[in-house]
PDB file of C-alpha atoms and ligand atoms in Angstrom:
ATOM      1  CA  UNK A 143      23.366   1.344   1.675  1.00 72.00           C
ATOM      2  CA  UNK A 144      19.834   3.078   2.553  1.00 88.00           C
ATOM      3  CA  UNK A 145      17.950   1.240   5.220  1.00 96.00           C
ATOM      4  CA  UNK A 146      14.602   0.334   4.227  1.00 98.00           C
ATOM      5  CA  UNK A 147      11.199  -0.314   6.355  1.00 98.00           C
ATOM      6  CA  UNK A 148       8.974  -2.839   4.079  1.00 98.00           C
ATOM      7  CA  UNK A 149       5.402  -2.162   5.414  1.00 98.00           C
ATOM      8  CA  UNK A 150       2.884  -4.810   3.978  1.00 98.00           C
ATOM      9  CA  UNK A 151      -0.628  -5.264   4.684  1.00 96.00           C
ATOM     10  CA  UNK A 152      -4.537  -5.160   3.150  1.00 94.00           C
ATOM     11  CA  UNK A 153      -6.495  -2.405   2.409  1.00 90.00           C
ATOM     12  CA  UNK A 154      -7.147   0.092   5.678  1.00 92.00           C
ATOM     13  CA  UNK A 155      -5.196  -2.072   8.026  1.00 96.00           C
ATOM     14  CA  UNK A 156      -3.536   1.357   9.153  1.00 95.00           C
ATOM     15  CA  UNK A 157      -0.260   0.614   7.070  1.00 96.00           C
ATOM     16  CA  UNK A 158       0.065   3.857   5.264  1.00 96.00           C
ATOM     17  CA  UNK A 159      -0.446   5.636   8.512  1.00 96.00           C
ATOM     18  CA  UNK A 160       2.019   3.690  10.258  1.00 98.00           C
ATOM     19  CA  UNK A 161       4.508   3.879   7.329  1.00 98.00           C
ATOM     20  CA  UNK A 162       4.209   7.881   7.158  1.00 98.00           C
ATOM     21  CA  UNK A 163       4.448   7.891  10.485  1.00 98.00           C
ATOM     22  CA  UNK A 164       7.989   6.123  10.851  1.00 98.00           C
ATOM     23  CA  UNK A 165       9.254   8.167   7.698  1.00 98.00           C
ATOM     24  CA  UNK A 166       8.448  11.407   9.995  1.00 98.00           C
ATOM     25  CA  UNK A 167      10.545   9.373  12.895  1.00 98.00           C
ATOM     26  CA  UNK A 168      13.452   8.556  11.388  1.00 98.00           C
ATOM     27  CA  UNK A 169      13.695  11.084   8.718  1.00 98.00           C
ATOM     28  CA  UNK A 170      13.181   8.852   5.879  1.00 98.00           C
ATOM     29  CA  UNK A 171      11.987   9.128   2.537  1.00 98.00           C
ATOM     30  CA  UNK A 172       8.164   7.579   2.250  1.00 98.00           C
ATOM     31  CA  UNK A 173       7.004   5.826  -0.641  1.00 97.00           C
ATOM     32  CA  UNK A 174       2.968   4.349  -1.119  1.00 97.00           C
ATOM     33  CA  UNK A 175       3.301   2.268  -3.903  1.00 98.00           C
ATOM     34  CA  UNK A 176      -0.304   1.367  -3.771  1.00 97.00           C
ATOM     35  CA  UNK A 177      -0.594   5.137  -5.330  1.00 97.00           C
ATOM     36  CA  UNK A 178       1.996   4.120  -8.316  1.00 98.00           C
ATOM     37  CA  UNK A 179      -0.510   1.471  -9.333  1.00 98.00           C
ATOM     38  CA  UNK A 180      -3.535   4.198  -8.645  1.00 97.00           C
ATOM     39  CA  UNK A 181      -2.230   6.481 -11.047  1.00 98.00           C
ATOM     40  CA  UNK A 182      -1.266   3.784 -13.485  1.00 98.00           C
ATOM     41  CA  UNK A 183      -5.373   2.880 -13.369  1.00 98.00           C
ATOM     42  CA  UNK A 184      -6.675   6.746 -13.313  1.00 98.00           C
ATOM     43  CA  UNK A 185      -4.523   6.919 -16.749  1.00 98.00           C
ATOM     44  CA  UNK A 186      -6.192   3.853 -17.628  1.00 98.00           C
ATOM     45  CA  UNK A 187      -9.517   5.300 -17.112  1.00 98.00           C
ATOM     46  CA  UNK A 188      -8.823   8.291 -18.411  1.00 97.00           C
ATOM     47  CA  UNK A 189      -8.112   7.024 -21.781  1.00 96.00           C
ATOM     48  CA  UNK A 190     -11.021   4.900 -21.683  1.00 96.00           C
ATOM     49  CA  UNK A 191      -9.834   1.744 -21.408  1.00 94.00           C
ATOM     50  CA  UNK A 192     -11.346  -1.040 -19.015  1.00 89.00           C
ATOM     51  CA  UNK A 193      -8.279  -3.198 -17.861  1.00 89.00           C
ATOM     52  CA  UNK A 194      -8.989  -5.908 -20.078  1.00 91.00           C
ATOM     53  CA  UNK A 195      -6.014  -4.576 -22.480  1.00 95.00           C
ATOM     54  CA  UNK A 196      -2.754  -5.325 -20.867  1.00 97.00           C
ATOM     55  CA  UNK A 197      -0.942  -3.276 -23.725  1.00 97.00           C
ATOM     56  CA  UNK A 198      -2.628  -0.063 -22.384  1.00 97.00           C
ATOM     57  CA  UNK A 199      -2.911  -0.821 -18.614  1.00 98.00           C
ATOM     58  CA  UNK A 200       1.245  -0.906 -19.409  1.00 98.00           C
ATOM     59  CA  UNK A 201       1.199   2.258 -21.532  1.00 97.00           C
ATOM     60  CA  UNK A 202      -0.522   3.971 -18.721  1.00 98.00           C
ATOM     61  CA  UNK A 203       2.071   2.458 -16.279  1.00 98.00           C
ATOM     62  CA  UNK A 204       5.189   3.788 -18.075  1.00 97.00           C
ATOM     63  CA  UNK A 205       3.845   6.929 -18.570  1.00 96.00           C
ATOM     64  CA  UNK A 206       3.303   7.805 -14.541  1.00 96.00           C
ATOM     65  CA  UNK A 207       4.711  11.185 -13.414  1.00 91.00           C
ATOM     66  CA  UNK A 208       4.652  13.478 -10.568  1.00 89.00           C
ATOM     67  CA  UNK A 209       1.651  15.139 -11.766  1.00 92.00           C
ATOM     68  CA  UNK A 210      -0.318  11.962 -11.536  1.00 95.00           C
ATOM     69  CA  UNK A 211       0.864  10.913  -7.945  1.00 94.00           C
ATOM     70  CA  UNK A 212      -0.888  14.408  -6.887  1.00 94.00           C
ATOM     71  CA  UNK A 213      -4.438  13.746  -8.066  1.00 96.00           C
ATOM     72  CA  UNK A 214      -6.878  13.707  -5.262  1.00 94.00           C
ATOM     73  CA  UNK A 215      -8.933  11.358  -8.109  1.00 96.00           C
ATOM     74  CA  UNK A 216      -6.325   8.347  -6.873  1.00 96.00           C
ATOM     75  CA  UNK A 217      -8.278   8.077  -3.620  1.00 90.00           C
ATOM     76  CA  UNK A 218     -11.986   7.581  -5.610  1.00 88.00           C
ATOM     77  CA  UNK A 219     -13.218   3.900  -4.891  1.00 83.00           C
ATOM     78  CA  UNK A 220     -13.309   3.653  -9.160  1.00 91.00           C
ATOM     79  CA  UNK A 221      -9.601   4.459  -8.943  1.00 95.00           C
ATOM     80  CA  UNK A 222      -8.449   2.007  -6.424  1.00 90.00           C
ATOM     81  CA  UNK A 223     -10.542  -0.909  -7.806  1.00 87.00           C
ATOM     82  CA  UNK A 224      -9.251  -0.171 -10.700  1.00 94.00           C
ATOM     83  CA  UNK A 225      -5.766  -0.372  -9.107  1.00 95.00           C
ATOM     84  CA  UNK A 226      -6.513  -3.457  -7.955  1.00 87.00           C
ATOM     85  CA  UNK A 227      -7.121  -5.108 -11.366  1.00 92.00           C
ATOM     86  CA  UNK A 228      -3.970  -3.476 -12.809  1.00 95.00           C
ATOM     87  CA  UNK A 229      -1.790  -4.782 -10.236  1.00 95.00           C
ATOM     88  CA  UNK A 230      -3.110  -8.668 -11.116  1.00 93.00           C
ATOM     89  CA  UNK A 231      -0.914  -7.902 -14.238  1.00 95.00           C
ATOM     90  CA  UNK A 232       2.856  -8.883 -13.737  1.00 96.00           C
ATOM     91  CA  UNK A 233       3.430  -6.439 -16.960  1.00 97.00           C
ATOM     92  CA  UNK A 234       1.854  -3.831 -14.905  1.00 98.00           C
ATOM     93  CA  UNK A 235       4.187  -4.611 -11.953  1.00 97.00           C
ATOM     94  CA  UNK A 236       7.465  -4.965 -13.982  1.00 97.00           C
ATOM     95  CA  UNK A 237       6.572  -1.317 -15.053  1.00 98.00           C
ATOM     96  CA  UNK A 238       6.418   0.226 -12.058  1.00 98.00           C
ATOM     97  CA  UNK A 239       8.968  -2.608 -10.590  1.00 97.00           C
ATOM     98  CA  UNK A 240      12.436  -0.322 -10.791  1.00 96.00           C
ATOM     99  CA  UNK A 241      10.684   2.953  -9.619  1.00 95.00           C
ATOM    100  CA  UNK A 242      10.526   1.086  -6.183  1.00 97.00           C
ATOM    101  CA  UNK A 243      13.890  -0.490  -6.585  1.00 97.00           C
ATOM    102  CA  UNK A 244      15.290   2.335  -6.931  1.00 96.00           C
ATOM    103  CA  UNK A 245      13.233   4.577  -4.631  1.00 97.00           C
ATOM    104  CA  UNK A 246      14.364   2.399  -1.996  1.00 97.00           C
ATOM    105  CA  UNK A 247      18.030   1.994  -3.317  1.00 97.00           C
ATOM    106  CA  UNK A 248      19.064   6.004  -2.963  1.00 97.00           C
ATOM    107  CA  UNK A 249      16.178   7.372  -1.352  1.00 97.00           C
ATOM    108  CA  UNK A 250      15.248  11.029  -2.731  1.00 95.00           C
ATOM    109  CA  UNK A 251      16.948  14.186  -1.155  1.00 95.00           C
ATOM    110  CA  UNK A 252      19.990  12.289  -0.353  1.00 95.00           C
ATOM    111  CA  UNK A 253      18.023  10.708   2.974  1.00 97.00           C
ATOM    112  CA  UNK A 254      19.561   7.885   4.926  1.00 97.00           C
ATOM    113  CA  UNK A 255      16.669   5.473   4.369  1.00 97.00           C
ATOM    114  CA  UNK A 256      13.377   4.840   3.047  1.00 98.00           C
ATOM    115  CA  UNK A 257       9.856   3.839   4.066  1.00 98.00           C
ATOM    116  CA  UNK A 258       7.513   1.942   1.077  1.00 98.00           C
ATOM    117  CA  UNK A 259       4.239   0.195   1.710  1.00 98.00           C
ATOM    118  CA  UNK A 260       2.477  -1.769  -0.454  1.00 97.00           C
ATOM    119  CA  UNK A 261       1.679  -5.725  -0.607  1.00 95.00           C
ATOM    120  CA  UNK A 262       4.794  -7.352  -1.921  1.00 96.00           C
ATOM    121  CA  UNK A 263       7.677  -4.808  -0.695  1.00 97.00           C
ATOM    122  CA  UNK A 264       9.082  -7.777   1.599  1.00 97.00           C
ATOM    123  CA  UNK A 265       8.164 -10.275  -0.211  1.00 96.00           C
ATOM    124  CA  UNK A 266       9.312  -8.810  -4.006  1.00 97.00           C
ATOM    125  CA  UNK A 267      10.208  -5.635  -4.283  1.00 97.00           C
ATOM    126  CA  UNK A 268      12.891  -5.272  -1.000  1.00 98.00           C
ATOM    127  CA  UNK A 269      13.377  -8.689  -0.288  1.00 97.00           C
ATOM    128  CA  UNK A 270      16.426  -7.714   1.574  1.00 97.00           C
ATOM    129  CA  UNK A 271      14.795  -4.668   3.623  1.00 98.00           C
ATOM    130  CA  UNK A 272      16.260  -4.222   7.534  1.00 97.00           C
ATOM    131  CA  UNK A 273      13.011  -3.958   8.734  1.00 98.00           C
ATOM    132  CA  UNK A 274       9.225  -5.224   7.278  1.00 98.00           C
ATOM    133  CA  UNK A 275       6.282  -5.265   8.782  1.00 98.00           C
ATOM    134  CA  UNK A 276       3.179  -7.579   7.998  1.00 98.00           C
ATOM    135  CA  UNK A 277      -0.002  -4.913   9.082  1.00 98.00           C
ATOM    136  CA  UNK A 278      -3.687  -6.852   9.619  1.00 97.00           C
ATOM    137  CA  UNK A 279      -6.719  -6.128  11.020  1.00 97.00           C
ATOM    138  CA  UNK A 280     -10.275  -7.741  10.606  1.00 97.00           C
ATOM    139  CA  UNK A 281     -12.077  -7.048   7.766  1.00 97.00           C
ATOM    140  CA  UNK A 282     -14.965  -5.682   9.619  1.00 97.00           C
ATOM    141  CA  UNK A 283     -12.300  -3.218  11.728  1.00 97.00           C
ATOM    142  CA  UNK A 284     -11.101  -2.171   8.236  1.00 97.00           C
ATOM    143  CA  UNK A 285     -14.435  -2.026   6.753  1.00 97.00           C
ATOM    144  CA  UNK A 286     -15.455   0.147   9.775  1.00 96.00           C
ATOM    145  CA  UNK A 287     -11.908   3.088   9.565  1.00 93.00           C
ATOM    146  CA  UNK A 288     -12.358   2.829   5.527  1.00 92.00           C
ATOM    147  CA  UNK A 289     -16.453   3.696   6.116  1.00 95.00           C
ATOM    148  CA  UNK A 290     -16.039   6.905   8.621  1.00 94.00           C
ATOM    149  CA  UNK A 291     -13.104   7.975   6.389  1.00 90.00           C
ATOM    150  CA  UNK A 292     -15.594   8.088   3.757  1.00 89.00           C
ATOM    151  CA  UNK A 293     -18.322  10.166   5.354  1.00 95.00           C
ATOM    152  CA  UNK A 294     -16.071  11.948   6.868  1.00 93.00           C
ATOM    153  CA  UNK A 295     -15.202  13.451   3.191  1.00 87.00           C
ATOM    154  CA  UNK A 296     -19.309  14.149   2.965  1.00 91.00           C
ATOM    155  CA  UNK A 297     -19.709  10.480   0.987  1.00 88.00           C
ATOM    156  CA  UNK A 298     -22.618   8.990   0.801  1.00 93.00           C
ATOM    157  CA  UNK A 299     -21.785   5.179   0.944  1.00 93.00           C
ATOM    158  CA  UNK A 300     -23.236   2.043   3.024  1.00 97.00           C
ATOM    159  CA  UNK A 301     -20.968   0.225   5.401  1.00 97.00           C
ATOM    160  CA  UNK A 302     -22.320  -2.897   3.850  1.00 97.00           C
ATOM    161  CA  UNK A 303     -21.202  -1.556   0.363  1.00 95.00           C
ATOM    162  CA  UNK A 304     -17.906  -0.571   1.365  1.00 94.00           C
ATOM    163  CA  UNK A 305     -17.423  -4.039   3.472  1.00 96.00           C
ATOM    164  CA  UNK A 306     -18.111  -5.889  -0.109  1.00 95.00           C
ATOM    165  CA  UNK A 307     -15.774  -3.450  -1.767  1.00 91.00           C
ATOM    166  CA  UNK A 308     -13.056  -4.339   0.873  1.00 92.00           C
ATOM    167  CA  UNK A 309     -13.694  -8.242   0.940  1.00 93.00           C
ATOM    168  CA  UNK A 310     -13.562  -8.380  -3.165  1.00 90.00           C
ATOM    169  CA  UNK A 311     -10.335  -5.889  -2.865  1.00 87.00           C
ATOM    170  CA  UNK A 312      -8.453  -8.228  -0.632  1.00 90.00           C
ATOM    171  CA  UNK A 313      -9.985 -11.796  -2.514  1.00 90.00           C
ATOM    172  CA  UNK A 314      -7.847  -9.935  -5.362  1.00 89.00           C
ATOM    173  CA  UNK A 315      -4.963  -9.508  -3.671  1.00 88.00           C
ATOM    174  CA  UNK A 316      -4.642 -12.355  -2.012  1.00 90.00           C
ATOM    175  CA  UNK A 317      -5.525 -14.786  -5.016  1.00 91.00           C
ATOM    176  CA  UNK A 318      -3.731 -13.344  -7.525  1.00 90.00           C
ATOM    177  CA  UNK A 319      -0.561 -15.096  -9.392  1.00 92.00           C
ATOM    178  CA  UNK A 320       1.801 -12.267  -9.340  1.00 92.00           C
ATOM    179  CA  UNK A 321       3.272 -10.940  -6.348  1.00 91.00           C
ATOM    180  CA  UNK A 322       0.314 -11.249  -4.222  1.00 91.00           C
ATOM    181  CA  UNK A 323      -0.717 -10.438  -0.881  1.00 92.00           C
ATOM    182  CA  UNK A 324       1.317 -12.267   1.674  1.00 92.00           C
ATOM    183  CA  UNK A 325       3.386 -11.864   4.841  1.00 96.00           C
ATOM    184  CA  UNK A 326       7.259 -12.680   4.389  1.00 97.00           C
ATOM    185  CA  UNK A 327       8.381 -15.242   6.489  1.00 96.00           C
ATOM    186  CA  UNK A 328      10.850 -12.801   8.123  1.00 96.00           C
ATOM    187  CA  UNK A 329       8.228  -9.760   8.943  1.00 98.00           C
ATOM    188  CA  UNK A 330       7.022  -8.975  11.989  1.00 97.00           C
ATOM    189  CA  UNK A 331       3.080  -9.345  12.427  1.00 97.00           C
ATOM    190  CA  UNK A 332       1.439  -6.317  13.246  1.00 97.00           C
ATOM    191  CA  UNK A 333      -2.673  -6.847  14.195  1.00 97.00           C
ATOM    192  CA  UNK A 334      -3.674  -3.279  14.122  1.00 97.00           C
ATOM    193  CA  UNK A 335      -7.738  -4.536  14.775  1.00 97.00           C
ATOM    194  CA  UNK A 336      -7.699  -3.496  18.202  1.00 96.00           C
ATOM    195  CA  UNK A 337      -5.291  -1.257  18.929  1.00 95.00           C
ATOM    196  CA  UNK A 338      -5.286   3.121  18.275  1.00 93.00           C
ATOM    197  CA  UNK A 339      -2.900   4.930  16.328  1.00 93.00           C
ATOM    198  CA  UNK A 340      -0.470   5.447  19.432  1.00 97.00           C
ATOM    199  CA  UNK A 341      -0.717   1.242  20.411  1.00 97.00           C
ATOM    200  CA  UNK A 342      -0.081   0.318  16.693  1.00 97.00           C
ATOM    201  CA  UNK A 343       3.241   2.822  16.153  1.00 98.00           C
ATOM    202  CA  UNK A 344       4.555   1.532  19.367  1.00 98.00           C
ATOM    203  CA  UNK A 345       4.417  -1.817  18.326  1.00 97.00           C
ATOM    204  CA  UNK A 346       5.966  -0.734  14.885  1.00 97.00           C
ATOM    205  CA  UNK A 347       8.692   1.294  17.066  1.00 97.00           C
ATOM    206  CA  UNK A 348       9.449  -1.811  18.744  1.00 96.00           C
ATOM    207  CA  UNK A 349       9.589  -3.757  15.711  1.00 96.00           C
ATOM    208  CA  UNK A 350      12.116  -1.506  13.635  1.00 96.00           C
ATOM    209  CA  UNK A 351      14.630  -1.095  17.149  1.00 94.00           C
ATOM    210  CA  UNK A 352      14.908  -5.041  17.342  1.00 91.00           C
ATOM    211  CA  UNK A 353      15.802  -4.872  13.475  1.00 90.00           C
ATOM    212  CA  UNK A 354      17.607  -1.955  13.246  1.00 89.00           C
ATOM    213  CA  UNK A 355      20.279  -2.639  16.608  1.00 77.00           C
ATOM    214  CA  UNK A 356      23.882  -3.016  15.514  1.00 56.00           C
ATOM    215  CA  UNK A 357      22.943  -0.728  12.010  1.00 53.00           C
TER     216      UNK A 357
HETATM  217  O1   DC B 513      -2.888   0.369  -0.980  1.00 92.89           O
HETATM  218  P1   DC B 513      -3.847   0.841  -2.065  1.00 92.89           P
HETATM  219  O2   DC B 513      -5.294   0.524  -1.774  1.00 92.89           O
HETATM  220  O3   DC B 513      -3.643   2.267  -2.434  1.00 92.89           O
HETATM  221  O4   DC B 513      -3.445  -0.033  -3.354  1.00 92.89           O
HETATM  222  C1   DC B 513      -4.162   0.035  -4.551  1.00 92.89           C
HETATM  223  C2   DC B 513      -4.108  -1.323  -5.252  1.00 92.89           C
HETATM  224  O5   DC B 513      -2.763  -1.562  -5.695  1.00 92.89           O
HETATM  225  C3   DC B 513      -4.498  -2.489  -4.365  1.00 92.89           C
HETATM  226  O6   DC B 513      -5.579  -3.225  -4.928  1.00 92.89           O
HETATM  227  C4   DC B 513      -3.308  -3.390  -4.307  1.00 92.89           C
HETATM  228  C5   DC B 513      -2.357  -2.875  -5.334  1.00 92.89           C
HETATM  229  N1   DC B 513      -0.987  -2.828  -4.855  1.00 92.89           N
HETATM  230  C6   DC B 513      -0.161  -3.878  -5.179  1.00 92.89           C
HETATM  231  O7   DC B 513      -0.590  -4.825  -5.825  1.00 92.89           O
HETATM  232  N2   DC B 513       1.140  -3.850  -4.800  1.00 92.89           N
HETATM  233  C7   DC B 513       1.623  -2.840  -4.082  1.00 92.89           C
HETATM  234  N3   DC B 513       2.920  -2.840  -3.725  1.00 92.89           N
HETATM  235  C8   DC B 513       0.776  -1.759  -3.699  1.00 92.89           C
HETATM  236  C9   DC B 513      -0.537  -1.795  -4.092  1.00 92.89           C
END
C-alpha cells in the first residue's frame, strides 16, 4: 500500500508549497489536483465555452493530458476562476475523480508514497490517507503572498482586486454542494498566517512523524 499525505486548504494558504516540499522529503510522488481542474477550465476556455454547459466543462475534463498540466496559462487568474466554477460540478469531479485515486493508489515511478493537495483529498478523494493536513491562513495573509507573487511576475494588479478575487474564490469553495472546502475531522490544523516557510514545514514535519510512527 502507498502512503499518502492529504494536504487541504484555500487558495495561497502555502499548501502547494508545503505539499512539494514533503514530496522532496520523503521521496514521494506530488500531485496538485487544483491544476487537474485548471486544465479541465483552460480547455474549457479554449473551446469557447463559459461553464454554463456541464456537457463540455466534462468533455474538457476527460480529455486532460500531460500537455495540458504543462501550460504556464493554468496559473492566469481567468484560468483558476474558471477552475473554480468547474469544480462546483460533481460531473466535473467524477471525471477527474479516478486520476487521483489512482495517482495516490500506485504512485508514478514505482515511489513508496504520494503527496496530493487539493480541497477534498481527506475528505473525498483519500479518505483513508496516513497523514492529512488542513492548511489556513487569513484571507488578508493570503491576499497579501497571492499579491507580491503577482508583481513579482511584472503584473499589474491591486491588492484590493486580488483580495475580492480570493474572498469570491474561497465563498465558492466553501459553499458549494459537491465535495467542498472543509477540514476532515481527522486532519491536523495547520495556520500558516503567521508563520515562514521553515515554521510552517516544521509543523507539517511534525504532523506526518506522529501519523506516520509504527508505518
Ligand atoms: O488550488 P488551485 O487554486 O489551483 O485550484 C483551482 C480550483 O480548483 C479552486 O477553485 C478549487 C478547485 N479544486 C477543487 O475543487 N478540488 C481540488 N481537489 C483541487 C482544486
Amino acid at each position: 500500500m502507498s502512503m499518502v499525505i492529504a494536504v487541504d486548504g484555500p487558495t495561497a494558504s502555502g499548501k502547494g508549497t508545503l505539499a512539494r516540499r514533503l514530496a522532496a522529503h520523503f521521496g514521494f510522488a506530488y500531485l496538485d489536483t487544483g491544476s487537474l481542474y485548471r486544465a479541465a477550465a483552460l480547455r474549457l476556455l479554449r473551446a469557447g465555452g463559459d461553464g454554463s454547459d456541464v456537457a463540455a466543462a466534462v468533455t474538457a475534463a476527460q480529455g486532460i493530458g500531460p500537455d495540458d498540466l504543462a501550460d504556464p496559462a493554468l496559473r492566469e487568474e481567468a484560468t483558476g476562476n474558471m477552475a473554480s466554477r468547474v469544480a462546483a460540478l460533481q460531473p466535473v469531479r467524477d471525471a477527474l475523480f479516478a486520476l487521483q485515486r489512482d495517482f495516490a493508489a500506485c504512485p508514478p515511478a514505482g515511489l513508496p508514497g504520494a503527496v496530493l493537495d487539493g480541497r477534498d483529498i481527506g475528505t473525498v478523494v483519500c479518505p483513508d490517507a496516513r497523514v492529512k493536513l488542513f492548511v489556513i491562513a487569513d484571507v488578508t495573509a493570503r491576499a497579501r503572498r497571492r499579491h507580491l507573487e503577482l508583481t513579482g511576475q511584472g503584473r499589474e494588479v491591486a491588492y484590493e482586486t486580488v483580495l475580492r478575487d480570493l474572498e469570491a474564490r474561497d465563498a465558492r469553495d466553501s459553499a458549494r454542494a459537491s465535495a467542498p472546502l472543509a477540514r476532515a475531522d481527522d486532519a491536523v490544523l495547520i495556520d500558516t498566517t503567521k508563520l515562514d516557510i521553515e515554521a510552517a514545514f516544521s509543523a507539517a514535519l511534525e504532523a506526518c512523524a506522529s501519523r506516520m510512527d509504527g508505518s
